[in-house]
Structure formats: structure tokens, C-alpha cells
PDB file of C-alpha atoms and ligand atoms in Angstrom:
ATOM      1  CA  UNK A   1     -53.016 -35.309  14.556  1.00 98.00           C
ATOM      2  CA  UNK A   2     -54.181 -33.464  17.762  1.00 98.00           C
ATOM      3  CA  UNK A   3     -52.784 -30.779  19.079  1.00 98.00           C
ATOM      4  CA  UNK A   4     -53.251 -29.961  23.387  1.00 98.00           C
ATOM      5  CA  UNK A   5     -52.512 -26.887  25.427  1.00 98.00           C
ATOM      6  CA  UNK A   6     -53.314 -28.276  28.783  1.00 98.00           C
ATOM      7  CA  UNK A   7     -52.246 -30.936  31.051  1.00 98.00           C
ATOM      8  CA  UNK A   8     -55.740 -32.817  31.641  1.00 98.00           C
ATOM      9  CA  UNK A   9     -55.892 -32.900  27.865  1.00 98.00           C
ATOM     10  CA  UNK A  10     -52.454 -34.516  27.408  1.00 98.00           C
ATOM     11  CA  UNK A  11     -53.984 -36.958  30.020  1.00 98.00           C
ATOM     12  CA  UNK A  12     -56.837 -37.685  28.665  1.00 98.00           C
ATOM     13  CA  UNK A  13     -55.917 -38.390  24.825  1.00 98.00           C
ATOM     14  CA  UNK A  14     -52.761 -40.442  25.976  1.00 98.00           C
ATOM     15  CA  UNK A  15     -54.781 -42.502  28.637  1.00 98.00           C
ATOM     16  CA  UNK A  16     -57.188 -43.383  25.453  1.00 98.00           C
ATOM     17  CA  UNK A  17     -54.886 -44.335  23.405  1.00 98.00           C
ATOM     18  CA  UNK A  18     -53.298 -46.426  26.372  1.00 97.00           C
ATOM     19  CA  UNK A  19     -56.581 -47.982  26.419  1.00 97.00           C
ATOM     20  CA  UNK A  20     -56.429 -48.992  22.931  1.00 92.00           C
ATOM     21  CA  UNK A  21     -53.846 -50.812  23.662  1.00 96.00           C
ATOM     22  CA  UNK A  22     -51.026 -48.298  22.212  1.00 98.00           C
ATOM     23  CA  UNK A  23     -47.012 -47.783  23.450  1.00 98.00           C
ATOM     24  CA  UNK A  24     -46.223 -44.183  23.653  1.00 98.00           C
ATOM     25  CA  UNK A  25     -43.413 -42.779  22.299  1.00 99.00           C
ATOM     26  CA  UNK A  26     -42.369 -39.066  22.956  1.00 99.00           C
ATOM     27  CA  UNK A  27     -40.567 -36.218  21.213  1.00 98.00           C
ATOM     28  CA  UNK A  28     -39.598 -33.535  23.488  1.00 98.00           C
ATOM     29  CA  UNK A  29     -38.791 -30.478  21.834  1.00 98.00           C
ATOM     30  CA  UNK A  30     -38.384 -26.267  22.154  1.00 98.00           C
ATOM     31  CA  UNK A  31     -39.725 -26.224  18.447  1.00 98.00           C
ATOM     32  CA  UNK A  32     -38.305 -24.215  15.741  1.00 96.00           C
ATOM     33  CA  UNK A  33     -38.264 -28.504  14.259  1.00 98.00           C
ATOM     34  CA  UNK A  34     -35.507 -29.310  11.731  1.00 97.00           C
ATOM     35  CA  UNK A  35     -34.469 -33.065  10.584  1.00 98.00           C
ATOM     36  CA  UNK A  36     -32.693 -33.910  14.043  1.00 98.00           C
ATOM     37  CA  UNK A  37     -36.067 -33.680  15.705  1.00 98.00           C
ATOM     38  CA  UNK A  38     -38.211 -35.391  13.063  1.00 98.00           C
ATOM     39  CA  UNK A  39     -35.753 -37.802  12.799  1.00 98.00           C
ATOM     40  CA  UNK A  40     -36.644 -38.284  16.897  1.00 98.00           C
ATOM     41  CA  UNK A  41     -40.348 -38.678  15.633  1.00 98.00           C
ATOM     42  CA  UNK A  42     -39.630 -41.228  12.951  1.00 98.00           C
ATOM     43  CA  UNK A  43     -37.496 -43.359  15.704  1.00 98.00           C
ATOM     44  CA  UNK A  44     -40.809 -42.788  17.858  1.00 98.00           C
ATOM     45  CA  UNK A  45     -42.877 -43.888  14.998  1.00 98.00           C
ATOM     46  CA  UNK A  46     -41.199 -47.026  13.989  1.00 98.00           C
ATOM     47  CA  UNK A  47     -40.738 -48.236  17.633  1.00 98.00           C
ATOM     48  CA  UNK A  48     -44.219 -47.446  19.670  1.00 98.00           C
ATOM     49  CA  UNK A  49     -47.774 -47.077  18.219  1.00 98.00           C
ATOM     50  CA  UNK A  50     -48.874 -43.274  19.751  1.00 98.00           C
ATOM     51  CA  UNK A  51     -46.313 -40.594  19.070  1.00 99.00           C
ATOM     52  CA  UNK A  52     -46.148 -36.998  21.302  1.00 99.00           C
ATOM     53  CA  UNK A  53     -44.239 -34.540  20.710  1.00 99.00           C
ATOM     54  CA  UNK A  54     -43.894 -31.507  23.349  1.00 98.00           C
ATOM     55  CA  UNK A  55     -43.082 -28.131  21.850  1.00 98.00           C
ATOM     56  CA  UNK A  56     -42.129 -25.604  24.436  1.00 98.00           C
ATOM     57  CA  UNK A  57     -39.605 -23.147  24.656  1.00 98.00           C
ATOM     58  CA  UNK A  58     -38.948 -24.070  28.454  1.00 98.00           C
ATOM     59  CA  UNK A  59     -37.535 -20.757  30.086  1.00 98.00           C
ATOM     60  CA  UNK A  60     -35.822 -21.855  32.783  1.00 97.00           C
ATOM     61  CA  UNK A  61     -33.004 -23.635  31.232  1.00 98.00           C
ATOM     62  CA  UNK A  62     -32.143 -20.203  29.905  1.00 97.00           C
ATOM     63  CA  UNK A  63     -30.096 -18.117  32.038  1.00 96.00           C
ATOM     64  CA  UNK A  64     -30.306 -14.203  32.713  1.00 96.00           C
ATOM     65  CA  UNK A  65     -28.816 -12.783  29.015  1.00 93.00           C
ATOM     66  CA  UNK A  66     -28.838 -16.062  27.176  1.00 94.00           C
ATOM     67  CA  UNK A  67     -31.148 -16.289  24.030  1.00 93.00           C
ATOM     68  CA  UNK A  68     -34.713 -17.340  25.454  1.00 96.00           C
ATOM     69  CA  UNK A  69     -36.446 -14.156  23.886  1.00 93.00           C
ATOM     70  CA  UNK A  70     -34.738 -14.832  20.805  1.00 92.00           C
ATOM     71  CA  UNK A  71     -34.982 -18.504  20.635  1.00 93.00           C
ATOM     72  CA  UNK A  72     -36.775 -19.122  16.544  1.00 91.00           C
ATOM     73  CA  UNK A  73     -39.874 -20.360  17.359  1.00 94.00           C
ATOM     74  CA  UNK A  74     -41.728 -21.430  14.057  1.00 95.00           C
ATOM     75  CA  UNK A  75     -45.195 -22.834  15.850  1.00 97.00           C
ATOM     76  CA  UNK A  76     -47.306 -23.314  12.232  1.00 97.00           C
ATOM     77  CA  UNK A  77     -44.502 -25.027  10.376  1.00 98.00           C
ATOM     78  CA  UNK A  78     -43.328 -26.981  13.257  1.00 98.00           C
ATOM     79  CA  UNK A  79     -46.790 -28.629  13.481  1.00 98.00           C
ATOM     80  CA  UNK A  80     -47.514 -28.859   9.907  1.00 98.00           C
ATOM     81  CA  UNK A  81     -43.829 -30.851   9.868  1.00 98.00           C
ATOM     82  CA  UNK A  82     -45.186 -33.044  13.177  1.00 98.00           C
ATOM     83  CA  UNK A  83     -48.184 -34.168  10.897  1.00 98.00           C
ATOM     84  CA  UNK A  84     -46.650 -34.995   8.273  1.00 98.00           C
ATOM     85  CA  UNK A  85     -43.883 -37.334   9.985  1.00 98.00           C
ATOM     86  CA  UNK A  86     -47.185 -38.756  12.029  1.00 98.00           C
ATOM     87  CA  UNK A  87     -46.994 -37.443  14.937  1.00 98.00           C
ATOM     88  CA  UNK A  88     -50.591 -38.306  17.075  1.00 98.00           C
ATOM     89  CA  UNK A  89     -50.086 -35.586  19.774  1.00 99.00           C
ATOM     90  CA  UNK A  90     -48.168 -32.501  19.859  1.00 98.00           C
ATOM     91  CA  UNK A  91     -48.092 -30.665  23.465  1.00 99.00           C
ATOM     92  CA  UNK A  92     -47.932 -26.649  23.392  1.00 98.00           C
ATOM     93  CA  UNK A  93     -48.178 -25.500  26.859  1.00 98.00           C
ATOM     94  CA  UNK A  94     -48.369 -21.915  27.787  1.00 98.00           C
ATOM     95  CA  UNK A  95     -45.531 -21.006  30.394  1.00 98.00           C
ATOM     96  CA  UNK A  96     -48.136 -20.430  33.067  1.00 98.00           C
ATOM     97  CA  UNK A  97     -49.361 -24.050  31.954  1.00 98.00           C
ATOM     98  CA  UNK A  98     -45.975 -25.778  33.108  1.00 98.00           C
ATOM     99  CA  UNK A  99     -45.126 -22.839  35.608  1.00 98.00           C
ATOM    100  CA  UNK A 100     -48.400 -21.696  37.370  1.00 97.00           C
ATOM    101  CA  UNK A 101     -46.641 -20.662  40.078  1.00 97.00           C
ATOM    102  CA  UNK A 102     -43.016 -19.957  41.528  1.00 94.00           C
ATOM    103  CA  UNK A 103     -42.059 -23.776  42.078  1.00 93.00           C
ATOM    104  CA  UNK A 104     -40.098 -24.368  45.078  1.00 97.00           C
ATOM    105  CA  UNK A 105     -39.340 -27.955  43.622  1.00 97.00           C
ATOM    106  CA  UNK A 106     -36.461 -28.954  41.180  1.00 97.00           C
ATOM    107  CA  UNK A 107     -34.876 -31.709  40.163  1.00 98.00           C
ATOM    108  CA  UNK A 108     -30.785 -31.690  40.604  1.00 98.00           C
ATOM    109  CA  UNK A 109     -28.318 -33.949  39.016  1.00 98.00           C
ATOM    110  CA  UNK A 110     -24.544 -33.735  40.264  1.00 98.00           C
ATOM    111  CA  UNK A 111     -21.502 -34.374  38.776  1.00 97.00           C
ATOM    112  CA  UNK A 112     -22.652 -34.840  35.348  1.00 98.00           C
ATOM    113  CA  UNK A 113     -23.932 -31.543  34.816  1.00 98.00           C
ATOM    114  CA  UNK A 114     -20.280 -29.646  36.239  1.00 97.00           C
ATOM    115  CA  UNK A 115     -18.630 -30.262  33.279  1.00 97.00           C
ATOM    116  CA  UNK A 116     -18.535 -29.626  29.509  1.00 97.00           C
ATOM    117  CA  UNK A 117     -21.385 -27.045  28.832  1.00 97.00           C
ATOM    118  CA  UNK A 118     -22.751 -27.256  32.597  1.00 97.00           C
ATOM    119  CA  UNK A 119     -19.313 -25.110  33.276  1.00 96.00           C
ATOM    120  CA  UNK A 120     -20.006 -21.806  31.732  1.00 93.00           C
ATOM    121  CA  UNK A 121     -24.509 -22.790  32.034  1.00 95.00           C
ATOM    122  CA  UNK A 122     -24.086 -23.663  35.823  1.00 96.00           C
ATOM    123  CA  UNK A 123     -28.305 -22.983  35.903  1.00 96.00           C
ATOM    124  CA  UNK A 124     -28.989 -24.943  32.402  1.00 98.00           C
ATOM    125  CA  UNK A 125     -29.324 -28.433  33.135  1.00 98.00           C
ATOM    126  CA  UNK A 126     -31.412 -27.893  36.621  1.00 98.00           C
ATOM    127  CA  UNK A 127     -33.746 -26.438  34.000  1.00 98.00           C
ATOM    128  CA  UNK A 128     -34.045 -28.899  31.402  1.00 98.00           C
ATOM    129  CA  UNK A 129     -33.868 -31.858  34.078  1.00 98.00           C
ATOM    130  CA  UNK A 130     -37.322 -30.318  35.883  1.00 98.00           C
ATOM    131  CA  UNK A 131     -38.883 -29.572  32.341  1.00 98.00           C
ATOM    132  CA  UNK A 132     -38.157 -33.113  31.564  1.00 98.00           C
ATOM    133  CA  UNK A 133     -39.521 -34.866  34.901  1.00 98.00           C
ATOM    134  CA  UNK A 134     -42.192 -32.346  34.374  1.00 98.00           C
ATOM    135  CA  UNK A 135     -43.168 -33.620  30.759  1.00 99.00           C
ATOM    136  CA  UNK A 136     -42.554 -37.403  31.370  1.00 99.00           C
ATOM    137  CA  UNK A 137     -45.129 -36.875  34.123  1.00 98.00           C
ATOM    138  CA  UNK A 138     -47.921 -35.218  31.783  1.00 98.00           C
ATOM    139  CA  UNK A 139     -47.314 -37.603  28.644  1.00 98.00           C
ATOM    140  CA  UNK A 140     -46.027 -41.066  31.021  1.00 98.00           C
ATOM    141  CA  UNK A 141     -44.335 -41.937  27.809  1.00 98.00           C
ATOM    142  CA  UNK A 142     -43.235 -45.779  27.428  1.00 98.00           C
ATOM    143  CA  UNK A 143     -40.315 -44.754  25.458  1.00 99.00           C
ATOM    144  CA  UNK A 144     -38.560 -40.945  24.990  1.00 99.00           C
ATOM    145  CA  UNK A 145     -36.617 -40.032  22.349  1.00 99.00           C
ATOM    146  CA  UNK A 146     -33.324 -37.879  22.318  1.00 98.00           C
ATOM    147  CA  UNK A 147     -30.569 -36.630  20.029  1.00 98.00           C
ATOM    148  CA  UNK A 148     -26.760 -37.683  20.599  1.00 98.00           C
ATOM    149  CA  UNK A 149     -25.756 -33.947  19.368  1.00 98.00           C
ATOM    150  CA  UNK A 150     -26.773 -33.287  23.282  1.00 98.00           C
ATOM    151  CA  UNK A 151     -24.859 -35.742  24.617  1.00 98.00           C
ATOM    152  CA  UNK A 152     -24.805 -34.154  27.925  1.00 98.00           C
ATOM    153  CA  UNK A 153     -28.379 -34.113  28.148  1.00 98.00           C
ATOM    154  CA  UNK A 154     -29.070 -37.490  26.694  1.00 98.00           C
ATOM    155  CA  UNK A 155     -26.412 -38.577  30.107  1.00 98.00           C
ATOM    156  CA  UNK A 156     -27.993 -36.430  32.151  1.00 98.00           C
ATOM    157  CA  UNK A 157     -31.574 -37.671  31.350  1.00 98.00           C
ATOM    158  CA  UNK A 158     -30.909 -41.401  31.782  1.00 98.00           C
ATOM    159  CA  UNK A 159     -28.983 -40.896  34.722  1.00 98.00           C
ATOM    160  CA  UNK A 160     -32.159 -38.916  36.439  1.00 98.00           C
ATOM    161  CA  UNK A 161     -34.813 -41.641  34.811  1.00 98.00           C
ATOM    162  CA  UNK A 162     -32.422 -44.226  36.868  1.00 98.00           C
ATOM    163  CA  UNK A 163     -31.959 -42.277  39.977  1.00 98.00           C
ATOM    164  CA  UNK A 164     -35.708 -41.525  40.302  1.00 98.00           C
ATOM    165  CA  UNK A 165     -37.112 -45.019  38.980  1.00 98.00           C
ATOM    166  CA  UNK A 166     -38.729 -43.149  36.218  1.00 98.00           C
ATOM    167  CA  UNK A 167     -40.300 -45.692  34.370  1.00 98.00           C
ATOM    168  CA  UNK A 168     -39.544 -44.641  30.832  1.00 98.00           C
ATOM    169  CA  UNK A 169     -36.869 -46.309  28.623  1.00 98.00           C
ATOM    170  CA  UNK A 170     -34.469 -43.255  27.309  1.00 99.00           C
ATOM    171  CA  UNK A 171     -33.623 -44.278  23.036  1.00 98.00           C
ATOM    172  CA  UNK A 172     -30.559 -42.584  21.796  1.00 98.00           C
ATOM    173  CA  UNK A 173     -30.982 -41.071  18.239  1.00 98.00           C
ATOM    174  CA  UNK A 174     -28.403 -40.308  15.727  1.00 98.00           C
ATOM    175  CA  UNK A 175     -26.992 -36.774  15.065  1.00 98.00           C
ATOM    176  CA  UNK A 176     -27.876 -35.557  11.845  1.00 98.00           C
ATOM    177  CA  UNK A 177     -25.788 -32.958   9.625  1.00 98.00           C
ATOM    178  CA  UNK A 178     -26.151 -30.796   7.030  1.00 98.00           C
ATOM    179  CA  UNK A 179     -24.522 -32.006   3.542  1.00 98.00           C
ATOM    180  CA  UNK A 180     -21.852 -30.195   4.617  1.00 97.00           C
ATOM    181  CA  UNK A 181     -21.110 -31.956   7.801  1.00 98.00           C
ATOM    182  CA  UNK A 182     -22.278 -29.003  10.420  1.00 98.00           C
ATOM    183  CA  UNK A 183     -25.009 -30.567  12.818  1.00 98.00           C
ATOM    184  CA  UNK A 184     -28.078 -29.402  12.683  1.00 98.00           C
ATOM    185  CA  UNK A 185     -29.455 -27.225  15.291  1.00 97.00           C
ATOM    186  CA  UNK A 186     -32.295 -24.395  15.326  1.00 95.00           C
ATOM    187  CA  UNK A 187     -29.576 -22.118  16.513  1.00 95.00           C
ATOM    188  CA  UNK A 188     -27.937 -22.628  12.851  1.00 97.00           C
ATOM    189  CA  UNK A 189     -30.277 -20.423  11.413  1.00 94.00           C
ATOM    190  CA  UNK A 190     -29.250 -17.396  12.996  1.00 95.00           C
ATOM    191  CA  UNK A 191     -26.152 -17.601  11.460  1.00 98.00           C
ATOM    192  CA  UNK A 192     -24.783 -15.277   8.856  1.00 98.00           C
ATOM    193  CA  UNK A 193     -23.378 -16.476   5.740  1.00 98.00           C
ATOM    194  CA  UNK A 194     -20.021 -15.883   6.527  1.00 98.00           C
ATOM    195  CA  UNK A 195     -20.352 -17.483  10.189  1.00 98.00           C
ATOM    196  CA  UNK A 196     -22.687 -20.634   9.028  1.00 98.00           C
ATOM    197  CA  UNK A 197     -19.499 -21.520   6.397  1.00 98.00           C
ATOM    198  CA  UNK A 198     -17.083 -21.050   9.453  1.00 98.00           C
ATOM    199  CA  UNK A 199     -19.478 -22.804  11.239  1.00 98.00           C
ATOM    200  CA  UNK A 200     -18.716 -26.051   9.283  1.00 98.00           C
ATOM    201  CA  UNK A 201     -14.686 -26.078  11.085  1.00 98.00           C
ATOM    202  CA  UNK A 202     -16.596 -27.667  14.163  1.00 98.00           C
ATOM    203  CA  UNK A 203     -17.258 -30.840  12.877  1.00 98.00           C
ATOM    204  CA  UNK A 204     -14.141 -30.949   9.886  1.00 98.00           C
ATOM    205  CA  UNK A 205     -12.217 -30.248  13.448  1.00 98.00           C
ATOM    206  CA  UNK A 206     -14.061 -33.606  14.776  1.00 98.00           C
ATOM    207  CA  UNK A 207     -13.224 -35.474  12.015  1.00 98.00           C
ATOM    208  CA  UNK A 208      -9.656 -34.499  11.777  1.00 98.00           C
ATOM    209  CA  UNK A 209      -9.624 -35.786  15.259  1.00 98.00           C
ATOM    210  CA  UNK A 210     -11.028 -38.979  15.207  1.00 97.00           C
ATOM    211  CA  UNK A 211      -8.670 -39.448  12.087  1.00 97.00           C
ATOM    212  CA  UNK A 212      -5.567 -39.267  14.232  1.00 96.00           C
ATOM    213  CA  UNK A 213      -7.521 -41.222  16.912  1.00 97.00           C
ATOM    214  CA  UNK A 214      -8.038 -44.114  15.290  1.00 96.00           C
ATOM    215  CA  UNK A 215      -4.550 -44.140  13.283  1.00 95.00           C
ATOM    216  CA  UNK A 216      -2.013 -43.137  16.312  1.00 93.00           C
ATOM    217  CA  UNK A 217      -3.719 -43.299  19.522  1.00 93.00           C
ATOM    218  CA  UNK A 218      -2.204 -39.413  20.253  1.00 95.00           C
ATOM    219  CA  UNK A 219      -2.871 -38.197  23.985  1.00 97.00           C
ATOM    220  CA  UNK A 220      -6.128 -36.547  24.305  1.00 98.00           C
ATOM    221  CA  UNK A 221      -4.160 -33.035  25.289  1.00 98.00           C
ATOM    222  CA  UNK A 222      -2.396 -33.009  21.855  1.00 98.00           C
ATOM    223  CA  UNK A 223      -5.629 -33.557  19.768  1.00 98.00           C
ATOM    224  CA  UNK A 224      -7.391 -31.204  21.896  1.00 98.00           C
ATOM    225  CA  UNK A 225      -4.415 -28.475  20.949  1.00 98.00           C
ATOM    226  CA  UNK A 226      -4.467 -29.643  17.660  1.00 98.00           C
ATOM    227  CA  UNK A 227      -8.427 -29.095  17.160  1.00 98.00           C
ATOM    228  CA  UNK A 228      -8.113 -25.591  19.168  1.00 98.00           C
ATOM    229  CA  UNK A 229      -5.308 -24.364  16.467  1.00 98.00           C
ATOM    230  CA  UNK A 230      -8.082 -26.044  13.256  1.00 98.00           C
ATOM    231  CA  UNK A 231     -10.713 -24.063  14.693  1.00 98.00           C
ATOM    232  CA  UNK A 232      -9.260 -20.570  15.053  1.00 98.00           C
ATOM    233  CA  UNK A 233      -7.696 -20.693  11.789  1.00 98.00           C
ATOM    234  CA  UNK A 234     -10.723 -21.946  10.410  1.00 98.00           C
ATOM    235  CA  UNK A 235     -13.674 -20.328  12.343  1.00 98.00           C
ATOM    236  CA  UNK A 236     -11.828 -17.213  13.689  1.00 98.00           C
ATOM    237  CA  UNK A 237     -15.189 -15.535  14.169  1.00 98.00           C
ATOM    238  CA  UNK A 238     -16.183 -18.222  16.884  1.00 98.00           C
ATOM    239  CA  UNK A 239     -15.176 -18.457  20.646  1.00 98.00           C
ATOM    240  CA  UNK A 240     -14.067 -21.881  21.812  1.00 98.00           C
ATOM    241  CA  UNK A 241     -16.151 -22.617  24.999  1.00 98.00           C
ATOM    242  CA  UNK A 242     -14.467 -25.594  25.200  1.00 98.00           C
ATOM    243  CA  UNK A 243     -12.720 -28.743  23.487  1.00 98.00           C
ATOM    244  CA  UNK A 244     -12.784 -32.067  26.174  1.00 98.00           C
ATOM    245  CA  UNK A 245     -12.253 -35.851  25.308  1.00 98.00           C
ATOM    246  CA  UNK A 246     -14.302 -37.636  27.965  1.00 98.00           C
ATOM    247  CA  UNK A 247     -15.485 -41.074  29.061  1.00 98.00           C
ATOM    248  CA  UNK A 248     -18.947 -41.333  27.722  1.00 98.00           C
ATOM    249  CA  UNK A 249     -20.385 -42.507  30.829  1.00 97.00           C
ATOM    250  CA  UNK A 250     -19.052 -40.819  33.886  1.00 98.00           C
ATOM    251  CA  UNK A 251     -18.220 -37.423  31.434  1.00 98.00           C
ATOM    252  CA  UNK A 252     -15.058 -37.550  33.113  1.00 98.00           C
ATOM    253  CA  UNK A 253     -11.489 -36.002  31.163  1.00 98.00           C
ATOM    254  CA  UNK A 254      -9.452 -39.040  29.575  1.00 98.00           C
ATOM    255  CA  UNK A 255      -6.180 -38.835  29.204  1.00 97.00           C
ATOM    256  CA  UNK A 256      -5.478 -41.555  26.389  1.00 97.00           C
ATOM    257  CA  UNK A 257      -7.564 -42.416  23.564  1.00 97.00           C
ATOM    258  CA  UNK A 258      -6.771 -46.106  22.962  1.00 95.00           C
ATOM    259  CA  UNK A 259     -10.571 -46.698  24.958  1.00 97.00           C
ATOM    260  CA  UNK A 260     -14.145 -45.578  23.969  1.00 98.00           C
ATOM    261  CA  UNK A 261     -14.403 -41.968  24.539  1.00 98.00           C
ATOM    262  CA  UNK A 262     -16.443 -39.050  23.455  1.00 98.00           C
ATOM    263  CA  UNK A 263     -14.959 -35.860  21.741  1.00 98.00           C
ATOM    264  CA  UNK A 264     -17.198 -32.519  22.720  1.00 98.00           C
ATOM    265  CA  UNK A 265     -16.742 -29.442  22.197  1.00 98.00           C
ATOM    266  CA  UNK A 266     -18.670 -25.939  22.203  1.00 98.00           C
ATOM    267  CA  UNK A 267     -18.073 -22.633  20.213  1.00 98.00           C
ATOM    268  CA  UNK A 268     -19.663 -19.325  20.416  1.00 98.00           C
ATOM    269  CA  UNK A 269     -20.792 -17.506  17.373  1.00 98.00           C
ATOM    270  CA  UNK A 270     -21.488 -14.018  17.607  1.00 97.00           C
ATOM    271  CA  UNK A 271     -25.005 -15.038  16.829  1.00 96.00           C
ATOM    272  CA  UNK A 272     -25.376 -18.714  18.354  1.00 95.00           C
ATOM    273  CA  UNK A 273     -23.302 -20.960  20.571  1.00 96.00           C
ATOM    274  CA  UNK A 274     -22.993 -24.069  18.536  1.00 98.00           C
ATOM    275  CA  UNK A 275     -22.129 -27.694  19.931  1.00 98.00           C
ATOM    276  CA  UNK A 276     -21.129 -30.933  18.456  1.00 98.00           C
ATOM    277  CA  UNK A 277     -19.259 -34.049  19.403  1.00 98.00           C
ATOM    278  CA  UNK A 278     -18.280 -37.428  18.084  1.00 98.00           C
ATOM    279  CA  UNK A 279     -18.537 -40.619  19.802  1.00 98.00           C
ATOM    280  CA  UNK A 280     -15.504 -43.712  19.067  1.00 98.00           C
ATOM    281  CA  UNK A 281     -15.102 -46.812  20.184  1.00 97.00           C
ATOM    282  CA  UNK A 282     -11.711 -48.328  21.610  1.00 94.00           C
ATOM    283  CA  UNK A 283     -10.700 -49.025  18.200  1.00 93.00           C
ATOM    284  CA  UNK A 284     -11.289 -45.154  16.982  1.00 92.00           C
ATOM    285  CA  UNK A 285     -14.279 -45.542  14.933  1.00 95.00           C
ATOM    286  CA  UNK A 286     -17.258 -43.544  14.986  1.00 94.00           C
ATOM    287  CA  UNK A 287     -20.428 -44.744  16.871  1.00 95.00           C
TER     288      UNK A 287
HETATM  289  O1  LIG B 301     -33.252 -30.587  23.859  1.00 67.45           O
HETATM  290  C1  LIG B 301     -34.174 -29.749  23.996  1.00 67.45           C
HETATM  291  O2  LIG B 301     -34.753 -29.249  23.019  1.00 67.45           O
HETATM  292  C2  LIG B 301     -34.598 -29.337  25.388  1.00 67.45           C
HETATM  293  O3  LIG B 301     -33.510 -29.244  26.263  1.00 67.45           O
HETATM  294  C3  LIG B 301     -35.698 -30.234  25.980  1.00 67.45           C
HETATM  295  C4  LIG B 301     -35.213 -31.659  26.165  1.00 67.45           C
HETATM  296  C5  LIG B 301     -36.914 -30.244  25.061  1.00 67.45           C
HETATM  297  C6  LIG B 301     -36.132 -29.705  27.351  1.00 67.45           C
HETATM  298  O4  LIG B 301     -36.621 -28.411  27.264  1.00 67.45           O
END
């Protein structure tokens, strides 16, 4: 595995590996790597022949008095974890490497990002969007690779890759969970041991909805009260940023549930604000 801290290196090791012949699959990632990402890798891996992975804590998807400083960052495990899930590549750019100067360039996607975690992150997704078009320029990846726990993201991303004729193909990858059902996220560790067992109300909230999804077709409004009341009984040490049930594509509010739809939600530890969702088909069952 290499590792590259510029740009014209990324170039140059992905252009001969293109030259060989190989797809490229990429892994774009803020570090601090748990099984979600490597599970991005080993979709990478089975589907294209070079794998990247990026790790960079990208600061400007972090608003003033959000958590950039104290974001984990774990740089000698995470690339000792990219090696051994066979990674080819991993990209760690300095800041000034991906910002040498004060851009005056951005990339913007409406609609999508006004709603579910765009509402109270208004700055967030202008971030990650330019990060991204930033890194798919750098790697020119056949395929990327992102999680459905950021389904928002995952939207938003295809959405620019089609506006902009991008020509990458975006691959949706499974959320993956603790034993105990909580998703897993680097922000989990910064839980305490009281909040992490809270913690798992989020997704036993999820479930308990797509249960009475799939077996009475409720209104969205009454599961959305219903999951409100399961969390703050449940996880009263977290702040509910919000509950919506929303058509996967256009991230729009549904009002019935007897269609696909997407259940999201987002809850604020003391320590780490914490995000899951579930995705059902017409019929109620989980995608
Ligand atoms: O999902 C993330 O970790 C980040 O938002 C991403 C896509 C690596 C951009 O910084």
C-alpha cells in the first residue's frame, strides 16, 4: 500500500495504475476508520482493481463551534486498517494541500441540502460537496463509494455527479451497526457509557417504526410523535434535531407511508450529534 500527501502524487500513482489497465475505486473518508468505512473499501475491492482511500478531516464542512478541532483522528491505525482491507492508495493531504489559498469557488446544491440535517448545518453540505468535487478531481475515480447512514450526502453527491457530468458512478453501501443495533460512526466514541447505551434508542426507535409501517400503514405525523415520545423516554440525555419521513429521492416530507420512503432522524448528545435512518419499500420492509 502507498500512502501520498500531494496532489501530483495522487496523479501520478493512479494514472499508472490506469495504465495497467486498472478501474479505480475510491474511499473518501475524515479518518478516525471503523467497519462502515472498511466495509466502503471491501465494496471498492470486490468491484474495481485499484482502491484509494482519502483521509482528511475537511474543515470546511464544519461550522464556527461545531467539532472540527475535536474530530478523533486516529492517522496510524486508520492506515494500518486501510492495508489490511487492501487498500492500494490512501490520500492524506495537509489543509494547505486542498486549501492553498482562500478559494473563491464552491460547489452549491439546492433543495436537497435545506432539509433534514442541512436545516440546523445551513454551511455543511457546501463543504463536503467542494471537498468531494475536489477529491474526485485528484483521484478521477471510476467508481466512489459511500455509506447509506449519510443518506443526505449519498443524495446530495449523486445529484452533483449528475448535474456536473462528473464522470464517476456513485455505489451505495450498507449501514453497518454495532451488535447492539446503534450505527456506527467515529462520533460514537466520544460517548460516555451512560450516553452510548442511550444512544442505542435511535435505531430501537427506527425499528419500532418501520414495525408499525409495514403492519398499519399509520400517517407519517403519528409515527414521527410516536418515535419523539420512544426517544425521550429512552435517551433523555439526547436532543432531537429532528425526526422526518421523506421521499428518498426528492428528500421531500411524506405524508403517508403506504410508498417507499426514508425514515431520518438526528439527535444531539452532549458529546456527539448522532444520525441514523432506515430506508422501506412500499410494502414496509427494510432496504
Ligand atoms: O462522509 C464523510 O466522511 C465526509 O463528509 C466526506 C465524504 C469524506 C467529505 O469530507
Amino acid at each position: 500500500m502507498k500512502t501520498a500527501q500531494t496532489i501530483a502524487e495522487v496523479r501520478q500513482i493512479v494514472s499508472d495504475a490506469r495504465t495497467d489497465g486498472a478501474t479505480v475505486g475510491f474511499a473518501p473518508t475524515m479518518g478516525g476508520l471503523h467497519e462502515g468505512h472498511l466495509s466502503l473499501i471491501d465494496a471498492a475491492r470486490g468491484e474495481c482493481d485499484f482502491v484509494v482511500v482519502s483521509i482528511f478531516v475537511n474543515p470546511t464542512q464544519f461550522a464556527p463551534g461545531e467539532d472540527l478541532s475535536t474530530y478523533p483522528r486516529s492517522i496510524e491505525t486508520d492506515l494500518a486498517a486501510c492495508e489490511a482491507r487492501g487498500a492500494d492508495l490512501v490520500f492524506i493531504p495537509s489543509v494547505e494541500t486542498m486549501y492553498p489559498r482562500q478559494a473563491v469557488t464552491s460547489v452549491t446544491v439546492s433543495q436537497l441540502t435545506e432539509t433534514l440535517c442541512g436545516r440546523n448545518r445551513p454551511t455543511h453540505f457546501g463543504g463536503v460537496c467542494t471537498v468531494v468535487a475536489k477529491l474526485f478531481n485528484i483521484v478521477l475515480p471510476d467508481k466512489a463509494f459511500f455509506g447509506r447512514k449519510d443518506y443526505q450526502q449519498l443524495v446530495i453527491v449523486a445529484r452533483m455527479v449528475e448535474d456536473l457530468d462528473i464522470p464517476v458512478e456513485i455505489v451505495p453501501c450498507a449501514i453497518i451497526r454495532e451488535t447492539d443495533g446503534l450505527a456506527m460512526s467515529t462520533r460514537n466514541q466520544r460517548l460516555s457509557p451512560v450516553n452510548r447505551s442511550q444512544a442505542v434508542a435511535l435505531h430501537e426507535a427506527l425499528q419500532s417504526a418501520g414495525d408499525q409501517i409495514r403492519e398499519f400503514h399509520r400517517p407519517a405525523r403519528d409515527i414521527i410523535t410516536a418515535m419523539q415520545e420512544y426517544i425521550q423516554a429512552n435517551a433523555p440525555n439526547g436532543e432531537i434535531d429532528y425526526i422526518q419521513i421523506i421521499d428518498p429521492q426528492t428528500l421531500q416530507d411524506v405524508e403517508t407511508t403506504d410508498r417507499s420512503l426514508l425514515i431520518a432522524l438526528a439527535v444531539k448528545f452532549p458529546e456527539a450529534r448522532l444520525i441514523d435512518n432506515m430506508l422501506l419499500d412500499s410494502a414496509g420492509q427494510p432496504q
